[in-house]
CSV table of C-alpha atoms in Angstrom, one decimal:
chain,number,residue,atom,x,y,z
L,1,MET,CA,66.2,-21.6,117.3
L,2,GLY,CA,63.1,-21.7,119.4
L,3,LYS,CA,61.7,-25.2,119.5
L,4,LEU,CA,63.3,-28.1,117.7
L,5,ARG,CA,61.0,-29.3,115.0
L,6,VAL,CA,60.9,-33.1,114.8
L,7,GLY,CA,59.6,-35.5,112.2
L,8,ALA,CA,59.4,-39.3,112.8
L,9,VAL,CA,59.7,-42.3,110.6
L,10,GLY,CA,58.2,-45.1,112.7
L,11,CYS,CA,55.5,-44.6,115.3
L,12,GLY,CA,55.5,-48.1,117.0
L,13,ALA,CA,56.3,-48.7,120.6
L,14,ARG,CA,59.8,-47.4,120.5
L,15,GLY,CA,59.1,-44.5,118.3
L,16,ARG,CA,56.2,-43.5,120.5
L,17,HIS,CA,58.5,-43.7,123.6
L,18,ILE,CA,61.2,-41.5,122.0
L,19,LEU,CA,58.7,-38.9,120.9
L,20,GLN,CA,56.9,-38.7,124.2
L,21,ARG,CA,60.2,-38.1,126.0
L,22,MET,CA,61.4,-35.5,123.5
L,23,HIS,CA,58.1,-33.8,123.8
L,24,ALA,CA,58.4,-33.8,127.6
L,25,THR,CA,61.5,-31.6,127.4
L,26,GLY,CA,59.2,-28.7,126.5
L,27,ARG,CA,61.7,-27.8,123.7
L,28,VAL,CA,60.3,-29.9,120.9
L,29,ARG,CA,57.5,-29.5,118.4
L,30,VAL,CA,56.5,-32.7,116.5
L,31,THR,CA,55.6,-31.6,113.0
L,32,ALA,CA,55.4,-34.7,110.8
L,33,LEU,CA,54.7,-38.4,111.5
L,34,TYR,CA,54.9,-41.5,109.3
L,35,ASP,CA,54.2,-45.1,109.9
L,36,PRO,CA,52.9,-47.7,107.5
L,37,ALA,CA,50.7,-49.3,110.1
L,38,ALA,CA,47.2,-48.0,110.0
L,39,GLY,CA,46.4,-45.6,112.9
L,40,ALA,CA,49.9,-45.7,114.5
L,41,ALA,CA,50.9,-42.1,113.5
L,42,GLY,CA,47.5,-40.8,114.4
L,43,ARG,CA,47.6,-42.3,117.9
L,44,VAL,CA,50.9,-40.7,118.6
L,45,ARG,CA,49.7,-37.3,117.4
L,46,GLU,CA,46.6,-37.6,119.6
L,47,GLU,CA,48.7,-38.6,122.7
L,48,LEU,CA,51.1,-35.7,122.2
L,49,GLY,CA,48.4,-33.2,121.5
L,50,ALA,CA,50.4,-32.2,118.5
L,51,ASP,CA,49.4,-30.6,115.2
L,52,ALA,CA,51.8,-32.8,113.3
L,53,ALA,CA,51.1,-33.7,109.6
L,54,LEU,CA,50.3,-37.4,109.0
L,55,VAL,CA,52.2,-38.2,105.8
L,56,GLY,CA,52.4,-41.2,103.4
L,57,GLY,CA,56.1,-42.0,103.3
L,58,TYR,CA,59.5,-41.3,104.8
L,59,ARG,CA,60.5,-39.0,102.0
L,60,GLU,CA,57.5,-36.7,102.9
L,61,VAL,CA,59.0,-36.4,106.3
L,62,VAL,CA,62.7,-35.7,105.4
L,63,GLU,CA,61.8,-33.2,102.6
L,64,ARG,CA,59.7,-30.9,104.8
L,65,ASP,CA,60.9,-27.4,105.6
L,66,ASP,CA,59.4,-27.6,109.1
L,67,VAL,CA,61.6,-30.6,110.2
L,68,ASP,CA,65.0,-30.0,111.8
L,69,LEU,CA,65.6,-33.5,113.2
L,70,VAL,CA,64.3,-36.9,111.9
L,71,VAL,CA,63.6,-39.7,114.4
L,72,VAL,CA,64.2,-43.0,112.6
L,73,ALA,CA,62.4,-45.7,114.7
L,74,SER,CA,61.4,-48.1,111.9
L,75,PRO,CA,62.4,-51.8,112.2
L,76,ASP,CA,66.1,-52.4,112.3
L,77,HIS,CA,66.6,-53.4,108.7
L,78,ALA,CA,64.7,-50.2,107.5
L,79,HIS,CA,66.9,-47.5,109.1
L,80,THR,CA,69.3,-46.8,106.2
L,81,GLU,CA,67.1,-45.3,103.5
L,82,PRO,CA,65.3,-42.7,105.7
L,83,ALA,CA,68.5,-41.8,107.7
L,84,VAL,CA,70.6,-41.3,104.5
L,85,ALA,CA,67.7,-39.3,102.9
L,86,ALA,CA,67.3,-37.1,105.9
L,87,PHE,CA,71.0,-36.2,105.9
L,88,GLU,CA,70.8,-35.5,102.1
L,89,HIS,CA,68.1,-33.0,102.9
L,90,GLY,CA,70.2,-31.3,105.7
L,91,LYS,CA,68.4,-32.8,108.7
L,92,HIS,CA,69.8,-34.0,112.0
L,93,VAL,CA,69.0,-37.7,112.7
L,94,PHE,CA,68.2,-39.6,115.9
L,95,CYS,CA,68.5,-43.3,114.8
L,96,GLU,CA,67.2,-45.9,117.2
L,97,LYS,CA,69.7,-48.7,117.9
L,98,PRO,CA,71.0,-50.7,116.2
L,99,MET,CA,72.3,-48.2,113.6
L,100,ALA,CA,71.6,-50.7,110.8
L,101,THR,CA,71.8,-54.5,110.2
L,102,THR,CA,74.8,-54.7,107.9
L,103,VAL,CA,78.3,-53.1,107.9
L,104,ALA,CA,77.7,-51.5,104.6
L,105,ASP,CA,74.5,-49.9,105.8
L,106,CYS,CA,76.1,-48.6,108.9
L,107,GLN,CA,78.9,-47.1,106.8
L,108,ALA,CA,76.4,-45.5,104.5
L,109,ILE,CA,74.6,-43.7,107.4
L,110,TRP,CA,77.9,-42.6,109.0
L,111,ASP,CA,79.3,-41.3,105.7
L,112,ALA,CA,76.0,-39.4,105.0
L,113,ALA,CA,76.1,-37.8,108.4
L,114,ARG,CA,79.7,-36.6,107.9
L,115,ALA,CA,79.0,-35.4,104.4
L,116,ALA,CA,76.0,-33.4,105.6
L,117,ASP,CA,77.8,-32.1,108.7
L,118,ARG,CA,74.8,-32.8,110.8
L,119,HIS,CA,74.4,-34.6,114.1
L,120,LEU,CA,73.8,-38.4,114.1
L,121,PHE,CA,72.5,-39.6,117.5
L,122,VAL,CA,72.2,-43.3,118.1
L,123,GLY,CA,69.9,-44.7,120.7
L,124,PHE,CA,72.6,-45.9,123.2
L,125,VAL,CA,70.5,-44.9,126.2
L,126,LEU,CA,72.7,-46.9,128.7
L,127,ARG,CA,75.4,-44.2,128.4
L,128,TYR,CA,73.1,-41.9,130.2
L,129,ALA,CA,72.0,-44.2,133.0
L,130,PRO,CA,73.4,-43.1,136.4
L,131,PHE,CA,74.7,-46.6,137.0
L,132,TYR,CA,77.0,-46.6,134.0
L,133,LEU,CA,77.9,-42.9,134.3
L,134,GLY,CA,79.0,-43.6,137.9
L,135,ILE,CA,81.2,-46.5,136.9
L,136,LYS,CA,82.7,-44.5,134.0
L,137,GLU,CA,83.5,-41.6,136.5
L,138,ARG,CA,85.4,-44.1,138.7
L,139,ILE,CA,87.3,-45.4,135.7
L,140,ASP,CA,88.2,-41.9,134.4
L,141,ARG,CA,89.5,-40.7,137.8
L,142,GLY,CA,91.8,-43.7,138.0
L,143,ASP,CA,90.2,-45.6,140.9
L,144,LEU,CA,90.6,-48.9,138.9
L,145,GLY,CA,94.0,-48.0,137.4
L,146,GLN,CA,94.4,-49.7,134.1
L,147,VAL,CA,91.3,-51.8,133.4
L,148,VAL,CA,92.4,-55.4,132.9
L,149,SER,CA,89.2,-57.4,132.2
L,150,ILE,CA,85.4,-57.0,132.2
L,151,GLU,CA,82.7,-59.6,132.8
L,152,ALA,CA,79.2,-58.5,131.7
L,153,ASN,CA,75.8,-59.9,130.9
L,154,GLU,CA,72.2,-59.1,129.9
L,155,ASN,CA,69.9,-61.8,130.9
L,156,LEU,CA,66.2,-61.4,129.9
L,157,SER,CA,63.2,-62.5,131.8
L,158,ALA,CA,61.5,-65.6,130.4
L,159,THR,CA,58.6,-63.4,129.4
L,160,GLN,CA,60.8,-61.1,127.4
L,161,GLY,CA,62.7,-64.0,125.9
L,162,ALA,CA,59.4,-65.6,124.7
L,163,PHE,CA,58.5,-62.3,123.1
L,164,PHE,CA,61.6,-62.4,120.9
L,165,HIS,CA,60.5,-65.8,119.5
L,166,ARG,CA,57.0,-64.5,118.6
L,167,ASP,CA,58.1,-61.1,117.2
L,168,TRP,CA,59.7,-60.1,113.9
L,169,ARG,CA,63.0,-59.9,115.9
L,170,ARG,CA,63.2,-63.7,115.7
L,171,PHE,CA,64.7,-63.4,112.1
L,172,ARG,CA,68.2,-62.3,111.4
L,173,LYS,CA,67.2,-60.8,108.1
L,174,PHE,CA,65.3,-58.1,110.0
L,175,THR,CA,67.8,-57.7,112.9
L,176,GLY,CA,71.3,-58.7,111.7
L,177,SER,CA,71.6,-60.9,114.8
L,178,TYR,CA,70.1,-61.2,118.2
L,179,LEU,CA,73.1,-59.5,119.9
L,180,LEU,CA,73.0,-56.7,117.4
L,181,GLU,CA,69.3,-56.0,118.0
L,182,LYS,CA,69.1,-56.5,121.8
L,183,CYS,CA,72.6,-56.0,123.2
L,184,CYS,CA,74.5,-53.6,120.9
L,185,HIS,CA,74.3,-50.8,123.5
L,186,ASP,CA,75.7,-53.3,126.1
L,187,LEU,CA,78.6,-53.9,123.7
L,188,ASP,CA,78.9,-50.1,123.3
L,189,ILE,CA,79.3,-49.8,127.1
L,190,LEU,CA,82.1,-52.4,127.1
L,191,THR,CA,84.0,-50.5,124.4
L,192,TRP,CA,83.4,-47.2,126.3
L,193,PHE,CA,84.8,-48.7,129.5
L,194,ALA,CA,87.7,-50.5,127.8
L,195,GLY,CA,88.7,-47.3,126.1
L,196,ALA,CA,89.9,-49.0,122.8
L,197,LEU,CA,88.6,-50.6,119.7
L,198,PRO,CA,87.8,-54.3,119.7
L,199,ARG,CA,90.5,-56.3,118.0
L,200,ARG,CA,89.4,-59.9,118.1
L,201,VAL,CA,86.2,-61.7,118.9
L,202,ALA,CA,85.0,-65.2,119.5
L,203,SER,CA,81.5,-66.6,120.3
L,204,PHE,CA,79.4,-69.6,121.1
L,205,GLY,CA,75.7,-69.8,121.3
L,206,GLY,CA,72.6,-71.6,120.1
L,207,ARG,CA,69.0,-72.4,120.9
L,208,SER,CA,68.3,-74.8,123.8
L,209,VAL,CA,65.0,-73.6,125.3
L,210,PHE,CA,62.8,-72.2,122.6
L,211,THR,CA,63.0,-75.4,120.4
L,212,PRO,CA,60.2,-77.1,118.5
L,213,ARG,CA,57.6,-79.0,120.5
L,214,PRO,CA,55.5,-81.3,118.3
L,215,GLU,CA,52.8,-81.6,120.9
L,216,ALA,CA,52.1,-77.8,120.9
L,217,PRO,CA,50.0,-76.1,118.2
L,218,ARG,CA,51.1,-73.0,116.3
L,219,TYR,CA,49.0,-70.6,118.3
L,220,CYS,CA,48.5,-70.2,122.0
L,221,ARG,CA,44.7,-69.9,121.6
L,222,ASP,CA,44.6,-73.5,120.4
L,223,CYS,CA,46.8,-74.9,123.1
L,224,ASP,CA,45.8,-76.7,126.3
L,225,LEU,CA,49.3,-77.6,127.5
L,226,ASP,CA,50.6,-76.4,130.8
L,227,CYS,CA,53.0,-73.8,129.4
L,228,PRO,CA,54.7,-71.0,131.3
L,229,HIS,CA,54.9,-68.9,128.1
L,230,ARG,CA,51.3,-69.0,127.0
L,231,LEU,CA,50.2,-65.6,125.7
L,232,HIS,CA,46.6,-64.8,126.8
L,233,LEU,CA,45.0,-62.2,124.5
L,234,GLU,CA,41.5,-61.1,125.4
L,235,ASP,CA,40.7,-60.4,121.7
L,236,PRO,CA,43.3,-62.2,119.6
L,237,PRO,CA,43.7,-60.9,116.0
L,238,PRO,CA,42.9,-63.1,113.1
L,239,LYS,CA,45.6,-65.6,112.2
L,240,PRO,CA,47.5,-64.1,109.3
L,241,ASP,CA,47.2,-65.9,105.9
L,242,GLU,CA,50.4,-64.6,104.4
L,243,ARG,CA,53.9,-65.6,105.6
L,244,ALA,CA,55.1,-62.0,105.4
L,245,ALA,CA,52.3,-61.0,107.8
L,246,ILE,CA,53.3,-63.6,110.3
L,247,GLU,CA,57.0,-62.8,110.0
L,248,MET,CA,56.5,-59.0,110.6
L,249,ASN,CA,54.1,-59.5,113.5
L,250,HIS,CA,54.5,-57.9,116.9
L,251,GLY,CA,55.0,-60.4,119.6
L,252,ARG,CA,52.6,-58.7,122.0
L,253,ARG,CA,49.8,-58.8,119.5
L,254,LEU,CA,49.9,-62.3,118.0
L,255,ASP,CA,49.9,-65.5,120.0
L,256,LEU,CA,52.4,-67.5,118.0
L,257,CYS,CA,53.9,-70.4,119.9
L,258,CYS,CA,57.3,-69.3,121.0
L,259,TYR,CA,58.6,-72.8,120.6
L,260,ASN,CA,57.1,-73.7,117.2
L,261,SER,CA,57.5,-70.3,115.4
L,262,ASP,CA,59.9,-70.1,112.5
L,263,LYS,CA,63.1,-68.4,113.7
L,264,ASP,CA,66.8,-68.3,113.2
L,265,ILE,CA,68.1,-66.4,116.3
L,266,VAL,CA,69.7,-67.9,119.3
L,267,ASP,CA,68.3,-68.0,122.8
L,268,HIS,CA,71.6,-67.8,124.6
L,269,GLN,CA,75.1,-66.6,123.6
L,270,VAL,CA,78.5,-66.0,125.0
L,271,ALA,CA,81.1,-63.7,123.5
L,272,ILE,CA,84.8,-63.0,124.2
L,273,ILE,CA,86.3,-59.7,123.1
L,274,GLU,CA,89.9,-58.5,123.1
L,275,TYR,CA,90.6,-54.8,122.7
L,276,ASP,CA,93.6,-53.0,121.1
L,277,ASN,CA,94.9,-52.0,124.5
L,278,GLY,CA,94.9,-55.5,125.9
L,279,VAL,CA,91.6,-55.3,127.9
L,280,ARG,CA,89.7,-58.6,127.6
L,281,ALA,CA,85.9,-58.9,128.1
L,282,THR,CA,83.2,-61.5,128.2
L,283,PHE,CA,79.6,-61.0,127.5
L,284,HIS,CA,76.7,-63.4,128.2
L,285,SER,CA,73.0,-63.2,127.3
L,286,ASN,CA,70.2,-65.7,128.0
L,287,GLN,CA,66.6,-65.3,127.1
L,288,ASN,CA,65.1,-67.6,129.7
L,289,GLY,CA,66.1,-66.0,133.0
L,290,GLY,CA,64.2,-66.2,136.3
L,291,MET,CA,66.2,-63.2,137.4
L,292,PRO,CA,66.7,-60.5,134.8
L,293,SER,CA,70.1,-58.9,135.1
L,294,ARG,CA,72.6,-56.4,133.5
L,295,ARG,CA,75.6,-57.2,135.7
L,296,MET,CA,79.2,-56.1,135.4
L,297,TYR,CA,82.5,-57.0,137.1
L,298,LEU,CA,85.4,-54.8,136.1
L,299,ALA,CA,88.9,-55.8,137.3
L,300,GLY,CA,91.7,-53.2,137.2
L,301,GLU,CA,95.3,-53.0,138.4
L,302,ALA,CA,94.3,-50.7,141.3
L,303,GLY,CA,90.7,-51.7,142.1
L,304,CYS,CA,87.5,-53.5,140.9
L,305,ILE,CA,83.8,-52.7,140.5
L,306,GLU,CA,80.8,-55.0,140.6
L,307,GLY,CA,77.2,-54.0,140.1
L,308,ASP,CA,73.9,-54.7,138.4
L,309,LEU,CA,71.7,-52.1,136.8
L,310,TYR,CA,68.7,-53.8,138.4
L,311,TRP,CA,70.2,-53.7,141.9
L,312,GLY,CA,70.4,-50.0,141.7
L,313,HIS,CA,73.9,-49.8,143.1
L,314,PHE,CA,77.5,-50.8,142.3
L,315,GLN,CA,80.4,-51.6,144.7
L,316,TYR,CA,84.0,-50.6,144.5
L,317,ALA,CA,87.0,-52.1,146.3
L,318,PRO,CA,90.7,-51.1,146.0
L,319,VAL,CA,93.4,-53.7,145.4
L,320,ALA,CA,95.3,-54.0,148.7
L,321,TRP,CA,97.2,-56.8,150.5
L,322,SER,CA,95.3,-58.4,153.4
L,323,PRO,CA,96.0,-61.3,155.6
L,324,HIS,CA,92.5,-62.5,154.7
L,325,PHE,CA,91.2,-63.9,151.4
L,326,GLU,CA,88.1,-61.8,151.4
L,327,GLY,CA,89.7,-58.8,149.8
L,328,SER,CA,89.2,-55.2,150.7
L,329,GLU,CA,86.1,-53.6,152.2
L,330,TRP,CA,83.5,-52.7,149.6
L,331,GLN,CA,82.4,-49.0,149.0
L,332,ARG,CA,78.8,-48.9,147.8
L,333,THR,CA,77.3,-46.3,145.5
L,334,GLU,CA,73.5,-46.1,145.3
L,335,VAL,CA,72.1,-44.9,142.0
L,336,GLY,CA,68.5,-46.2,142.3
L,337,ASN,CA,66.7,-49.0,140.4
L,338,ILE,CA,65.0,-47.1,137.6
L,339,GLY,CA,64.1,-49.6,135.1
L,340,GLN,CA,65.5,-51.6,132.2
L,341,HIS,CA,67.5,-48.7,130.8
L,342,GLY,CA,68.4,-47.2,134.2
L,343,GLY,CA,66.8,-43.9,133.6
L,344,GLY,CA,68.9,-43.2,130.5
L,345,ASP,CA,66.1,-42.5,128.0
L,346,GLN,CA,65.0,-39.1,129.2
L,347,ARG,CA,68.5,-38.0,129.8
L,348,GLN,CA,69.7,-39.0,126.4
L,349,LEU,CA,66.8,-37.4,124.5
L,350,ALA,CA,67.2,-34.2,126.5
L,351,ALA,CA,70.9,-34.2,125.6
L,352,CYS,CA,70.1,-34.7,121.9
L,353,VAL,CA,67.7,-31.7,121.9
L,354,ALA,CA,70.2,-29.5,123.8
L,355,SER,CA,73.0,-30.5,121.4
L,356,VAL,CA,71.0,-29.2,118.4
L,357,LEU,CA,69.5,-26.1,120.1
L,358,ASP,CA,72.3,-25.1,122.4
L,359,GLY,CA,75.4,-26.5,120.7
L,360,THR,CA,76.3,-28.7,123.7
L,361,PRO,CA,78.5,-31.7,123.1
L,362,PRO,CA,76.5,-34.4,121.3
L,363,PRO,CA,75.7,-37.7,123.0
L,364,ALA,CA,76.7,-41.1,121.5
L,365,GLY,CA,76.8,-40.7,117.8
L,366,GLY,CA,77.8,-42.3,114.5
L,367,ARG,CA,81.2,-43.6,115.4
L,368,ALA,CA,79.9,-45.4,118.5
L,369,GLY,CA,76.9,-46.8,116.5
L,370,LEU,CA,79.2,-48.0,113.8
L,371,VAL,CA,81.7,-49.6,116.2
L,372,ALA,CA,79.0,-51.4,118.3
L,373,SER,CA,77.2,-52.7,115.2
L,374,VAL,CA,80.4,-54.0,113.4
L,375,THR,CA,81.4,-55.6,116.7
L,376,ALA,CA,78.0,-57.3,117.2
L,377,LEU,CA,78.0,-58.6,113.6
L,378,ALA,CA,81.6,-59.9,113.9
L,379,ILE,CA,80.6,-61.7,117.1
L,380,ASP,CA,77.8,-63.5,115.3
L,381,GLU,CA,80.1,-64.3,112.4
L,382,ALA,CA,82.5,-65.9,114.8
L,383,ARG,CA,79.7,-68.0,116.3
L,384,LEU,CA,78.6,-69.2,112.8
L,385,ARG,CA,82.1,-69.9,111.6
L,386,GLY,CA,83.4,-71.4,114.8
L,387,SER,CA,86.6,-69.3,114.7
L,388,VAL,CA,88.2,-66.1,116.0
L,389,VAL,CA,87.4,-63.0,113.9
L,390,ASP,CA,90.0,-60.3,113.6
L,391,LEU,CA,88.6,-56.8,113.3
L,392,SER,CA,91.8,-54.9,112.6
L,393,GLU,CA,91.5,-54.7,108.8
L,394,ARG,CA,87.8,-53.8,109.1
L,395,TRP,CA,88.5,-50.7,111.2
L,396,ARG,CA,91.2,-49.7,108.6
L,397,TRP,CA,88.8,-50.3,105.7
L,398,LEU,CA,86.0,-48.3,107.5
L,399,GLY,CA,88.4,-45.5,108.4
L,400,VAL,CA,87.7,-45.9,112.1
L,401,GLU,CA,90.6,-44.7,114.1
L,402,ALA,CA,91.4,-45.3,117.8
L,403,ALA,CA,89.6,-42.9,120.2
């Protein structure tokens, strides 16, 4: 095919990141760019040194003859229309996670991909991080035996947590839920490691840190309190007059008070998941951490693994009787501390390009995106209802079969 011709819908921070790493493979030509924000598409074109057309809407991207794959990197709630339209025009699609913000929209994208017989890639970059690949290799070769239970978390730094309460991501109408927006690929990893579909979920969570403070003004620029989360902008933009402008702001560009901003997401949440094969897992996320972490402890019949993506290593120990209570000697595997996604971004995007150009097995796709999204939405439903949610009927209704 020569180079893969790529068009993009969404040229914000994440879209820009994706296009830069696709372009870095040397196997991609960016041919069309769209973003409603003034100047965003032009900046990406200039940075890439591309000759891409700057177009006025997503349909102008998906209808072009010089586009083979469409990158959908618009805000979460705006994935469905461009993704479905791209498939209807015979394109492959890379959809940034989460796949969509409702079960119906996820189903629509998945159905469109299957009807078009085109690749759907979902931005589950953690599957390509050496940390998680190394653990999965241990599971697959039987070092743990049957996995019994998994404990996992993603805890954000306080700086990143405050960002969520300034940004458009603070509203469930744009994200579906906090866990869906931020942690759906962590939930995908749990399902990948468990090796079965989630059957039942329960959850508890709320907002305990980023709560209203009457003594604080609406904007950091007007505040003289001693606040660890004050956002200092050298040249802050004008305060928006319209509510819609405030809601869809980007937290790095507007100094909304992270305590007093309107919001309906949690700042901490705990979930319990039971899988069809009897594996049980817990997942915990907190947005006010002094120590960011993506930690896992997997317990199996024959061994266990503990590690943290940020440590840059994981440790394995077999299950063996010992006269001591300390357990068996740990075997340490170094993978390197290579950032929030553990080096998965470049590997996943190179795999996507190779899948289209060379016919290699595709990376995480529509089924994984659908399962993780439905699971995340069910977890938040369980939190809001205060009850256990059974997913068995949903998988049957969606036509999702066991792996």
